[in-house]
């Protein structure tokens, strides 16, 4: 009866925690769960449109696939001088018959413009339902005269993005009604509504009902004396919790056995690694990544945990051969405890990260409370990897040497000390198949930017975490009965 009551009480506590976390998550996630900010980058400039004189009109047609258009920027040239007067910009919506309706008028002081700089114009009120509308930007200057005027740059190659091409090669830029062979260097910013935020509470309630139904099923099966995978796992971790604590403690203590500094290496290792790489990439290679120390240390801490957890998980079965052959214990406990042991180092390594965040005056916002999500997903991913590697190691002893090579390659294909922007666009699809890219990117978003990632980031992290657990569990379960024949 005591066990039944404990299970029921545990299920109620779990459901209450789920409700509390779901509400907290919605509050922390904020606008990032409901809208996505999209920025359309400009094409590269190849020519200027010439001086915008009092009788000059530049018109650029474009279409943005946003729910709301918030602002746009154009590349300006001043011919290296300070010009007086104003530059006018008008944004229109054009209907299929060619009729234009003025959305907003902008007046810019030309003396404040910088040569080769971007002129950003933000709409007083976002243009709603911008997707699919034909928009026209018209530039003119009543004060423009020879020697006292500015120009706008344009290019003749279309970059991939959200600006839609409306002709065979480019969207024509018109000067006084005559087309120029190119498109204005134009950057647009807009907001797109996300269905996840709109239906969040329905999703939360649906998932809660499923979890409640599963908890009820566990209690019902236990009451009838039946069993299932969930009850087996709970019973195993309850029965062997003392052994799990001993194995985790042993692995953690063994790592620092006879070390002078001991556990301090958990603090020093990421800091020293960051210091060396910071010096190399900020002085020699001149990295221009904003807040590079925090960017770098976040990647180092997470990847070090991944590397250590998998490295220790490889030998988890062979290293406990004496126990496996003498005492029955569910074999998956050995690789799982190795990962848990490494997670202690991960938690200790977060302290130097916090110190660097404070030292660099990085704002600490509520979004940092979402960091555990990334860490838990990474933990699950590492458990799955440890199960796979431990199984392979039993039958193929060269696995540990191959893993050393693979982990080094994995390190360099993960953006730890370099920005992802250096990766060519054609390789980004393959590049984003790297799970560590998503775990680290998630952590950097909440720590450095102080905002929640978009809902897609949560889903991707969950897919990699759960997928690794399921695949690792299936491989380990199929191979574990043969372990005794090879260890």
XYZ file of N, CA and C in Angstrom, residues 7-260:
762
model
N 3.476 6.049 -5.523
C 3.331 6.236 -6.960
C 2.243 7.259 -7.254
N 1.129 7.140 -6.572
C 0.041 8.093 -6.787
C 0.474 9.503 -6.403
N 1.131 9.617 -5.264
C 1.598 10.929 -4.830
C 2.637 11.488 -5.796
N 3.503 10.612 -6.291
C 4.506 11.047 -7.258
C 3.877 11.526 -8.556
N 2.825 10.832 -9.006
C 2.136 11.241 -10.235
C 1.457 12.597 -10.048
N 0.833 12.804 -8.900
C 0.191 14.098 -8.634
C 1.225 15.221 -8.581
N 2.352 14.939 -7.946
C 3.415 15.949 -7.875
C 3.964 16.259 -9.266
N 4.089 15.216 -10.095
C 4.592 15.398 -11.459
C 3.637 16.256 -12.274
N 2.332 15.995 -12.174
C 1.354 16.770 -12.934
C 1.294 18.222 -12.443
N 1.421 18.417 -11.130
C 1.436 19.781 -10.604
C 2.672 20.539 -11.083
N 3.818 19.856 -11.097
C 5.042 20.483 -11.590
C 4.917 20.818 -13.075
N 4.271 19.935 -13.830
C 4.065 20.179 -15.261
C 3.242 21.443 -15.482
N 2.157 21.591 -14.711
C 1.303 22.777 -14.855
C 2.067 24.044 -14.490
N 2.858 23.985 -13.419
C 3.614 25.157 -12.988
C 4.679 25.531 -14.018
N 5.394 24.538 -14.528
C 6.452 24.803 -15.508
C 5.877 25.318 -16.824
N 4.736 24.773 -17.245
C 4.116 25.229 -18.489
C 3.703 26.697 -18.387
N 3.166 27.095 -17.235
C 2.780 28.496 -17.039
C 4.008 29.397 -16.994
N 5.056 28.948 -16.276
C 6.290 29.727 -16.194
C 6.938 29.871 -17.566
N 6.904 28.791 -18.332
C 7.498 28.801 -19.666
C 6.802 29.808 -20.578
N 5.480 29.873 -20.487
C 4.737 30.816 -21.336
C 5.091 32.257 -20.970
N 5.295 32.507 -19.680
C 5.648 33.853 -19.235
C 7.060 34.223 -19.676
N 7.997 33.286 -19.541
C 9.378 33.573 -19.915
C 9.523 33.664 -21.429
N 8.864 32.766 -22.152
C 8.989 32.737 -23.612
C 8.573 34.029 -24.265
N 7.516 34.645 -23.739
C 7.092 35.944 -24.232
C 6.760 35.946 -25.716
N 7.122 37.038 -26.367
C 6.775 37.244 -27.770
C 7.448 36.222 -28.689
N 8.566 35.655 -28.272
C 9.271 34.703 -29.133
C 8.440 33.455 -29.411
N 7.469 33.172 -28.537
C 6.592 32.026 -28.761
C 5.439 32.369 -29.690
N 5.172 33.671 -29.829
C 3.997 34.095 -30.608
C 4.361 34.705 -31.966
N 5.521 35.341 -32.039
C 5.930 35.957 -33.300
C 7.395 35.675 -33.573
N 7.738 35.681 -34.842
C 9.131 35.499 -35.268
C 9.545 36.733 -36.060
N 10.700 37.281 -35.727
C 11.224 38.436 -36.456
C 12.074 37.927 -37.614
N 11.734 38.337 -38.826
C 12.456 37.934 -40.030
C 13.157 39.150 -40.631
N 14.399 38.972 -40.972
C 15.180 40.033 -41.595
C 15.609 39.566 -42.969
N 15.236 40.329 -43.987
C 15.650 40.025 -45.363
C 16.904 40.818 -45.685
N 17.991 40.126 -45.909
C 19.248 40.797 -46.204
C 19.249 41.368 -47.626
N 20.087 42.360 -47.815
C 20.173 43.046 -49.103
C 21.083 42.298 -50.066
N 20.906 42.574 -51.356
C 21.857 42.112 -52.348
C 23.096 42.991 -52.283
N 24.191 42.536 -52.875
C 25.435 43.301 -52.854
C 25.352 44.461 -53.845
N 25.849 45.628 -53.445
C 25.787 46.788 -54.360
C 26.759 46.639 -55.519
N 26.352 47.102 -56.686
C 27.233 47.071 -57.852
C 27.275 48.422 -58.566
N 26.336 49.331 -58.254
C 26.312 50.649 -58.901
C 25.456 51.580 -58.060
N 25.544 52.879 -58.349
C 24.689 53.856 -57.678
C 23.700 54.420 -58.697
N 22.591 54.898 -58.183
C 21.538 55.419 -59.062
C 21.799 56.861 -59.496
N 22.945 57.418 -59.097
C 23.225 58.812 -59.437
C 22.570 59.764 -58.454
N 22.895 61.035 -58.553
C 22.350 62.011 -57.613
C 20.825 62.091 -57.717
N 20.181 62.112 -56.556
C 18.724 62.260 -56.516
C 18.417 63.759 -56.491
N 18.117 64.294 -57.662
C 17.886 65.729 -57.815
C 16.418 66.062 -57.563
N 16.083 67.342 -57.671
C 14.721 67.782 -57.367
C 13.686 67.196 -58.317
N 14.108 66.792 -59.526
C 13.165 66.217 -60.486
C 13.353 64.716 -60.651
N 14.060 64.096 -59.694
C 14.341 62.649 -59.772
C 13.406 61.868 -58.862
N 12.900 60.771 -59.374
C 12.091 59.852 -58.568
C 12.618 58.431 -58.771
N 13.022 57.800 -57.678
C 13.442 56.397 -57.704
C 12.315 55.557 -57.129
N 11.903 54.529 -57.870
C 10.832 53.660 -57.408
C 11.293 52.205 -57.422
N 11.079 51.532 -56.273
C 11.427 50.117 -56.163
C 10.201 49.324 -55.742
N 9.848 48.345 -56.560
C 8.747 47.448 -56.228
C 9.301 46.218 -55.517
N 8.630 45.786 -54.470
C 9.067 44.578 -53.759
C 7.866 43.940 -53.075
N 8.059 42.729 -52.614
C 7.009 42.006 -51.904
C 7.648 41.222 -50.766
N 7.126 41.368 -49.570
C 7.667 40.690 -48.398
C 6.666 39.670 -47.866
N 7.136 38.524 -47.480
C 6.260 37.457 -46.988
C 6.185 37.493 -45.464
N 5.763 38.607 -44.925
C 5.606 38.754 -43.488
C 4.148 39.029 -43.169
N 3.740 38.676 -41.955
C 2.407 39.084 -41.503
C 2.376 40.584 -41.230
N 3.509 41.108 -40.762
C 3.616 42.543 -40.493
C 4.978 43.034 -40.953
N 4.998 44.105 -41.720
C 6.243 44.760 -42.103
C 6.501 45.878 -41.099
N 7.681 45.866 -40.467
C 7.952 46.837 -39.407
C 8.919 47.931 -39.836
N 9.956 47.620 -40.610
C 10.887 48.646 -41.050
C 11.696 48.160 -42.240
N 12.400 49.081 -42.869
C 13.244 48.744 -44.009
C 14.445 49.678 -44.021
N 15.494 49.249 -44.713
C 16.736 50.018 -44.787
C 17.229 50.044 -46.224
N 17.840 51.153 -46.619
C 18.443 51.287 -47.947
C 19.879 51.765 -47.782
N 20.736 51.374 -48.730
C 22.149 51.736 -48.703
C 22.340 53.081 -49.396
N 22.914 54.035 -48.654
C 22.993 55.431 -49.109
C 24.430 55.817 -49.418
N 24.580 56.665 -50.407
C 25.879 57.268 -50.719
C 25.762 58.782 -50.676
N 26.769 59.463 -50.100
C 26.730 60.937 -50.000
C 27.789 61.588 -50.874
N 28.539 60.782 -51.656
C 29.635 61.283 -52.497
C 30.743 61.919 -51.640
N 30.830 61.461 -50.379
C 31.896 61.934 -49.507
C 31.751 63.369 -49.048
N 30.529 63.880 -49.018
C 30.327 65.270 -48.611
C 29.122 65.355 -47.679
N 28.971 66.514 -47.053
C 27.805 66.776 -46.209
C 26.790 67.552 -47.048
N 25.636 66.936 -47.280
C 24.597 67.548 -48.103
C 23.500 68.133 -47.219
N 22.903 69.190 -47.672
C 21.826 69.830 -46.913
C 20.484 69.515 -47.560
N 19.419 69.751 -46.807
C 18.083 69.489 -47.329
C 17.546 68.172 -46.822
N 16.460 67.713 -47.424
C 15.799 66.490 -46.976
C 15.648 65.490 -48.125
N 15.654 64.216 -47.722
C 15.365 63.114 -48.642
C 14.002 62.553 -48.251
N 13.115 62.444 -49.202
C 11.769 61.934 -48.934
C 11.656 60.487 -49.374
N 10.969 59.697 -48.549
C 10.699 58.292 -48.875
C 9.227 58.019 -48.615
N 8.556 57.437 -49.583
C 7.132 57.120 -49.470
C 6.932 55.632 -49.710
N 6.183 54.999 -48.806
C 5.849 53.587 -48.948
C 4.394 53.470 -49.375
N 4.180 52.742 -50.481
C 2.833 52.566 -51.027
C 2.473 51.079 -51.070
N 1.170 50.826 -51.040
C 0.617 49.513 -51.379
C -0.032 49.646 -52.744
N 0.349 48.766 -53.665
C -0.152 48.858 -55.037
C -1.119 47.713 -55.305
N -2.305 48.048 -55.813
C -3.294 47.012 -56.112
C -3.035 46.431 -57.499
N -3.748 45.352 -57.882
C -3.520 44.717 -59.192
C -3.735 45.654 -60.372
N -4.528 46.704 -60.201
C -4.772 47.646 -61.293
C -3.695 48.723 -61.375
N -2.732 48.681 -60.477
C -1.645 49.644 -60.514
C -1.891 50.886 -59.682
N -3.040 50.953 -58.992
C -3.333 52.100 -58.136
C -2.535 51.996 -56.832
N -1.996 53.135 -56.383
C -1.168 53.150 -55.183
C -1.877 53.843 -54.029
N -1.700 53.285 -52.845
C -2.235 53.886 -51.624
C -1.070 54.145 -50.674
N -0.916 55.391 -50.247
C 0.196 55.769 -49.382
C 0.040 55.134 -48.001
N 1.117 54.483 -47.573
C 1.136 53.885 -46.236
C 1.778 54.834 -45.242
N 2.959 55.372 -45.596
C 3.640 56.297 -44.692
C 4.664 57.119 -45.474
N 4.838 58.353 -45.022
C 5.809 59.268 -45.629
C 6.948 59.506 -44.632
N 8.182 59.462 -45.138
C 9.357 59.691 -44.312
C 10.124 60.892 -44.870
N 10.641 61.715 -43.966
C 11.476 62.844 -44.343
C 12.778 62.753 -43.557
N 13.903 62.703 -44.290
C 15.199 62.458 -43.663
C 16.131 63.637 -43.916
N 16.818 64.081 -42.869
C 17.802 65.149 -42.988
C 19.049 64.586 -43.664
N 19.360 65.064 -44.874
C 20.491 64.518 -45.638
C 21.830 64.780 -44.962
N 21.930 65.799 -44.133
C 23.210 66.103 -43.473
C 23.574 65.048 -42.437
N 22.588 64.240 -42.012
C 22.833 63.214 -41.012
C 23.194 61.859 -41.627
N 23.159 61.751 -42.942
C 23.445 60.486 -43.607
C 24.952 60.259 -43.726
N 25.352 58.988 -43.661
C 26.756 58.620 -43.773
C 27.009 57.948 -45.110
N 28.144 58.265 -45.706
C 28.501 57.674 -46.994
C 28.710 56.170 -46.841
N 27.981 55.379 -47.627
C 28.065 53.928 -47.539
C 27.358 53.350 -46.330
N 26.518 54.142 -45.682
C 25.794 53.673 -44.505
C 24.359 53.299 -44.829
N 23.729 52.636 -43.876
C 22.342 52.196 -44.066
C 21.393 53.209 -43.444
N 20.397 53.593 -44.201
C 19.330 54.465 -43.707
C 18.165 53.572 -43.298
N 17.904 53.512 -41.980
C 16.825 52.675 -41.476
C 15.573 53.516 -41.260
N 14.473 53.050 -41.805
C 13.190 53.739 -41.688
C 12.191 52.769 -41.052
N 11.723 53.145 -39.878
C 10.785 52.292 -39.140
C 9.370 52.855 -39.243
N 8.437 51.989 -39.560
C 7.050 52.405 -39.696
C 6.472 52.779 -38.337
N 5.720 53.864 -38.293
C 5.077 54.267 -37.044
C 4.118 53.197 -36.565
N 3.418 52.586 -37.508
C 2.558 51.442 -37.208
C 2.886 50.348 -38.201
N 3.180 49.126 -37.735
C 3.516 48.039 -38.661
C 2.430 47.849 -39.710
N 2.848 47.522 -40.914
C 1.899 47.261 -41.992
C 1.370 45.842 -41.837
N 0.110 45.721 -41.452
C -0.502 44.416 -41.210
C -0.797 43.704 -42.526
N -0.808 42.375 -42.446
C -1.125 41.534 -43.612
C -0.276 41.913 -44.826
N 1.027 42.096 -44.583
C 1.923 42.509 -45.664
C 2.181 41.378 -46.655
N 2.037 40.143 -46.214
C 2.327 39.008 -47.093
C 1.442 39.045 -48.332
N 2.075 38.940 -49.479
C 1.351 38.901 -50.742
C 1.024 40.248 -51.335
N 1.228 41.309 -50.587
C 0.940 42.644 -51.127
C 2.115 43.156 -51.964
N 1.792 43.897 -53.001
C 2.823 44.550 -53.807
C 3.113 45.909 -53.197
N 4.364 46.116 -52.798
C 4.763 47.351 -52.127
C 5.697 48.143 -53.022
N 5.611 49.457 -52.931
C 6.443 50.339 -53.735
C 7.105 51.368 -52.823
N 8.427 51.497 -52.974
C 9.178 52.531 -52.271
C 9.551 53.609 -53.282
N 9.224 54.859 -52.977
C 9.551 55.970 -53.877
C 10.425 56.972 -53.125
N 11.575 57.318 -53.718
C 12.513 58.268 -53.114
C 12.618 59.510 -53.998
N 12.629 60.666 -53.328
C 12.770 61.936 -54.044
C 13.397 62.953 -53.096
N 13.808 64.105 -53.651
C 14.394 65.162 -52.829
C 14.128 66.512 -53.496
N 13.280 67.312 -52.873
C 12.991 68.640 -53.411
C 14.203 69.565 -53.311
N 15.135 69.224 -52.398
C 16.314 70.070 -52.183
C 17.531 69.568 -52.943
N 17.375 68.445 -53.662
C 18.525 67.873 -54.358
C 18.953 68.704 -55.555
N 20.250 68.971 -55.647
C 20.805 69.716 -56.789
C 22.208 69.187 -57.045
N 22.750 69.492 -58.212
C 24.096 69.029 -58.543
C 25.089 69.497 -57.484
N 25.814 68.547 -56.924
C 26.768 68.860 -55.869
C 26.156 68.930 -54.489
N 24.840 68.758 -54.388
C 24.162 68.763 -53.086
C 23.010 67.763 -53.122
N 23.389 66.493 -53.198
C 22.382 65.435 -53.285
C 23.012 64.128 -52.833
N 22.166 63.166 -52.515
C 22.629 61.831 -52.130
C 22.219 60.847 -53.211
N 22.662 59.619 -53.063
C 22.317 58.569 -54.019
C 21.990 57.300 -53.253
N 21.379 56.358 -53.944
C 21.092 55.034 -53.395
C 21.798 53.997 -54.248
N 22.270 52.942 -53.591
C 22.983 51.885 -54.309
C 22.032 50.758 -54.709
N 22.378 50.122 -55.803
C 21.604 48.962 -56.235
C 22.550 47.899 -56.780
N 22.021 46.682 -56.936
C 22.805 45.570 -57.472
C 22.015 44.843 -58.523
N 22.690 43.933 -59.216
C 22.001 43.212 -60.291
C 22.062 41.706 -60.127
N 22.189 41.253 -58.879
C 22.095 39.815 -58.605
C 21.187 39.637 -57.407
N 20.268 38.717 -57.512
C 19.277 38.517 -56.467
C 19.800 37.520 -55.446
N 19.762 37.885 -54.160
C 20.179 36.983 -53.089
C 18.989 36.150 -52.651
N 19.260 34.932 -52.144
C 18.172 34.082 -51.674
C 17.558 34.695 -50.429
N 16.253 34.662 -50.318
C 15.604 35.240 -49.145
C 14.129 35.448 -49.377
N 13.560 36.422 -48.707
C 12.121 36.636 -48.744
C 11.689 37.725 -49.700
N 12.629 38.412 -50.340
C 12.231 39.385 -51.360
C 11.935 38.616 -52.639
N 10.725 38.719 -53.131
C 10.314 37.916 -54.275
C 10.687 38.596 -55.589
N 11.181 37.807 -56.521
C 11.516 38.312 -57.846
C 10.246 38.393 -58.675
N 10.021 39.522 -59.291
C 8.810 39.706 -60.081
C 9.090 39.774 -61.580
N 10.346 39.565 -61.976
C 10.666 39.474 -63.396
C 11.663 38.347 -63.579
N 12.113 38.161 -64.794
C 12.962 37.007 -65.069
C 14.251 37.033 -64.267
N 14.872 38.199 -64.127
C 16.173 38.279 -63.472
C 16.165 39.112 -62.198
N 15.398 40.201 -62.163
C 15.382 41.055 -60.982
C 14.094 41.869 -60.953
N 13.818 42.425 -59.770
C 12.722 43.380 -59.656
C 13.263 44.718 -60.112
N 12.761 45.293 -61.180
C 13.382 46.501 -61.729
C 13.259 47.700 -60.798
N 14.337 48.447 -60.771
C 14.371 49.732 -60.084
C 14.158 50.807 -61.147
N 13.191 51.686 -60.934
C 12.867 52.705 -61.929
C 13.404 54.060 -61.482
N 14.036 54.749 -62.416
C 14.475 56.123 -62.197
C 13.779 56.988 -63.225
N 12.906 57.849 -62.743
C 12.113 58.717 -63.618
C 11.365 57.905 -64.676
N 10.839 56.757 -64.255
C 10.048 55.922 -65.150
C 10.842 54.995 -66.033
N 12.172 55.100 -66.022
C 13.011 54.244 -66.849
C 13.688 53.182 -65.968
N 13.621 51.896 -66.381
C 14.192 50.842 -65.537
C 15.717 50.857 -65.540
N 16.291 50.656 -64.367
C 17.728 50.439 -64.225
C 17.960 48.934 -64.127
N 19.099 48.476 -64.598
C 19.363 47.040 -64.606
C 19.858 46.588 -63.231
N 18.930 46.521 -62.315
C 19.294 46.090 -60.974
C 18.157 46.289 -59.996
N 18.422 45.942 -58.754
C 17.459 46.047 -57.665
C 18.068 46.857 -56.532
N 17.283 47.681 -55.910
C 17.756 48.523 -54.820
C 18.350 47.666 -53.698
N 19.452 48.136 -53.104
C 20.022 47.473 -51.929
C 19.086 47.740 -50.758
N 18.186 46.824 -50.539
C 17.083 47.016 -49.607
C 17.034 45.877 -48.593
N 16.982 46.227 -47.323
C 16.784 45.247 -46.256
C 15.431 45.512 -45.612
N 14.663 44.453 -45.441
C 13.351 44.604 -44.806
C 13.282 43.752 -43.547
N 12.487 44.190 -42.599
C 12.272 43.466 -41.345
C 10.781 43.357 -41.102
N 10.359 42.168 -40.720
C 8.939 41.955 -40.467
C 8.720 40.922 -39.386
N 7.475 40.750 -39.012
C 7.085 39.794 -37.983
C 6.094 38.794 -38.567
N 6.296 37.524 -38.197
C 5.413 36.454 -38.652
C 4.758 35.805 -37.444
N 3.447 35.664 -37.476
C 2.739 35.013 -36.375
C 3.067 33.525 -36.340
N 3.292 33.002 -35.152
C 3.598 31.588 -34.971
C 2.375 30.869 -34.412
N 2.026 29.770 -35.032
C 0.841 29.039 -34.598
C 1.026 28.459 -33.197
N 2.279 28.172 -32.823
C 2.530 27.558 -31.524
C 2.043 28.460 -30.393
N 2.392 29.741 -30.468
C 1.964 30.663 -29.421
C 0.463 30.860 -29.406
N -0.137 30.846 -30.599
C -1.590 31.051 -30.691
C -2.350 29.887 -30.053
N -1.833 28.671 -30.243
C -2.514 27.481 -29.720
C -1.808 26.893 -28.505
N -0.970 27.692 -27.838
C -0.137 27.163 -26.759
C -0.961 26.470 -25.677
N -1.997 27.141 -25.198
C -2.746 26.576 -24.078
C -3.528 25.325 -24.486
N -3.906 25.239 -25.760
C -4.554 24.005 -26.229
C -3.540 22.859 -26.257
N -2.334 23.177 -26.728
C -1.274 22.164 -26.760
C -0.916 21.728 -25.342
N -0.779 22.703 -24.454
C -0.446 22.416 -23.060
C -1.515 21.536 -22.418
N -2.801 21.884 -22.637
C -3.890 21.104 -22.047
C -3.935 19.701 -22.632
N -3.737 19.584 -23.956
C -3.752 18.258 -24.582
C -2.640 17.367 -24.060
N -1.438 17.938 -23.947
C -0.318 17.160 -23.419
C -0.568 16.788 -21.964
N -1.189 17.708 -21.195
C -1.496 17.408 -19.800
C -2.470 16.247 -19.664
N -3.461 16.217 -20.545
C -4.435 15.113 -20.522
C -3.739 13.789 -20.824
N -2.840 13.782 -21.813
C -2.110 12.550 -22.145
C -1.231 12.092 -20.987
N -0.547 13.039 -20.344
C 0.301 12.682 -19.201
C -0.541 12.148 -18.039
N -1.695 12.803 -17.795
C -2.577 12.334 -16.724
C -3.096 10.932 -17.021
N -3.435 10.673 -18.288
C -3.915 9.343 -18.673
C -2.818 8.293 -18.471
N -1.585 8.650 -18.799
C -0.482 7.696 -18.627
C -0.226 7.435 -17.139
N -0.275 8.477 -16.333
C -0.093 8.293 -14.890
C -1.199 7.409 -14.319
N -2.433 7.643 -14.769
C -3.545 6.793 -14.316
C -3.320 5.344 -14.720
N -2.784 5.138 -15.915
C -2.527 3.771 -16.383
C -1.455 3.099 -15.520
N -0.411 3.856 -15.171
C 0.632 3.280 -14.316
C 0.053 2.850 -12.970
N -0.748 3.712 -12.360
C -1.343 3.383 -11.061
C -2.299 2.198 -11.176
N -3.047 2.148 -12.275
C -4.001 1.060 -12.481
C -3.284 -0.274 -12.668
N -2.219 -0.278 -13.476
C -1.464 -1.520 -13.691
C -0.794 -1.989 -12.414
N -0.274 -1.054 -11.630
C 0.365 -1.444 -10.371
C -0.646 -2.046 -9.407
N -1.839 -1.458 -9.382
C -2.886 -1.965 -8.500
C -3.301 -3.385 -8.885
N -3.276 -3.683 -10.195
C -3.662 -5.019 -10.673
C -2.500 -6.007 -10.623
N -1.327 -5.527 -10.225
C -0.170 -6.408 -10.155
C 0.475 -6.663 -11.492
N 0.147 -5.859 -12.485
C 0.732 -6.024 -13.811
C 1.952 -5.115 -13.968
N 2.617 -5.243 -15.098
C 3.847 -4.493 -15.300
C 3.865 -3.837 -16.679
N 4.733 -2.842 -16.836
C 4.955 -2.185 -18.117
C 6.329 -1.540 -18.066
N 6.753 -0.980 -19.181
C 8.095 -0.401 -19.255
C 8.279 0.718 -18.238
N 7.280 1.590 -18.122
C 7.389 2.695 -17.174
C 7.550 2.219 -15.743
N 6.751 1.215 -15.342
C 6.852 0.685 -13.983
C 8.183 -0.025 -13.763
N 8.675 -0.695 -14.793
C 9.962 -1.376 -14.664
C 11.096 -0.375 -14.427
N 11.062 0.717 -15.181
C 12.103 1.734 -15.009
C 12.026 2.371 -13.631
N 10.795 2.700 -13.184
C 10.647 3.290 -11.861
C 11.101 2.330 -10.776
N 10.739 1.054 -10.927
C 11.130 0.058 -9.923
C 12.646 -0.134 -9.901
N 13.263 -0.122 -11.090
C 14.717 -0.324 -11.162
C 15.461 0.826 -10.502
N 15.073 2.051 -10.797
C 15.768 3.202 -10.206
C 15.459 3.327 -8.714
N 14.289 2.831 -8.283
C 13.984 2.843 -6.856
C 14.765 1.758 -6.121
N 14.844 0.590 -6.729
C 15.527 -0.543 -6.084
C 17.031 -0.355 -6.056
N 17.583 0.223 -7.136
C 19.036 0.326 -7.237
C 19.536 1.759 -7.031
N 18.743 2.584 -6.355
C 19.154 3.974 -6.178
C 20.439 4.089 -5.352
N 20.617 3.179 -4.375
C 21.855 3.225 -3.591
C 23.052 2.896 -4.479
N 22.914 1.876 -5.323
C 24.005 1.505 -6.223
C 24.292 2.629 -7.216
N 23.237 3.270 -7.708
C 23.419 4.376 -8.650
C 24.218 5.501 -8.004
N 23.863 5.845 -6.748
C 24.610 6.895 -6.048
C 26.072 6.500 -5.867
N 26.315 5.245 -5.556
C 27.684 4.782 -5.350
C 28.489 4.820 -6.659
N 27.876 4.401 -7.738
C 28.579 4.399 -9.027
C 28.879 5.812 -9.498
N 27.896 6.708 -9.338
C 28.114 8.103 -9.742
C 29.218 8.728 -8.901
N 29.163 8.502 -7.577
C 30.189 9.053 -6.700
C 31.559 8.474 -6.983
N 31.606 7.173 -7.267
C 32.899 6.536 -7.559
C 33.523 7.088 -8.825
N 32.728 7.213 -9.878
C 33.260 7.733 -11.151
C 33.737 9.170 -11.004
N 32.983 9.967 -10.235
C 33.373 11.367 -10.062
C 34.668 11.478 -9.248
N 34.775 10.685 -8.175
C 35.972 10.741 -7.333
C 37.190 10.172 -8.048
N 36.981 9.123 -8.857
C 38.099 8.496 -9.568
C 38.751 9.465 -10.537
N 37.942 10.313 -11.130
C 38.480 11.267 -12.110
C 39.520 12.177 -11.488
N 39.320 12.579 -10.226
C 40.226 13.523 -9.572
C 41.100 12.850 -8.508
N 41.168 11.531 -8.552
C 41.977 10.813 -7.572
C 43.448 11.201 -7.705
N 44.083 11.532 -6.567
C 45.491 11.926 -6.489
C 45.791 13.222 -7.244
N 44.764 13.982 -7.533
C 44.964 15.286 -8.156
C 45.104 16.337 -7.064
N 46.072 17.226 -7.218
C 46.322 18.250 -6.199
C 45.145 19.220 -6.107
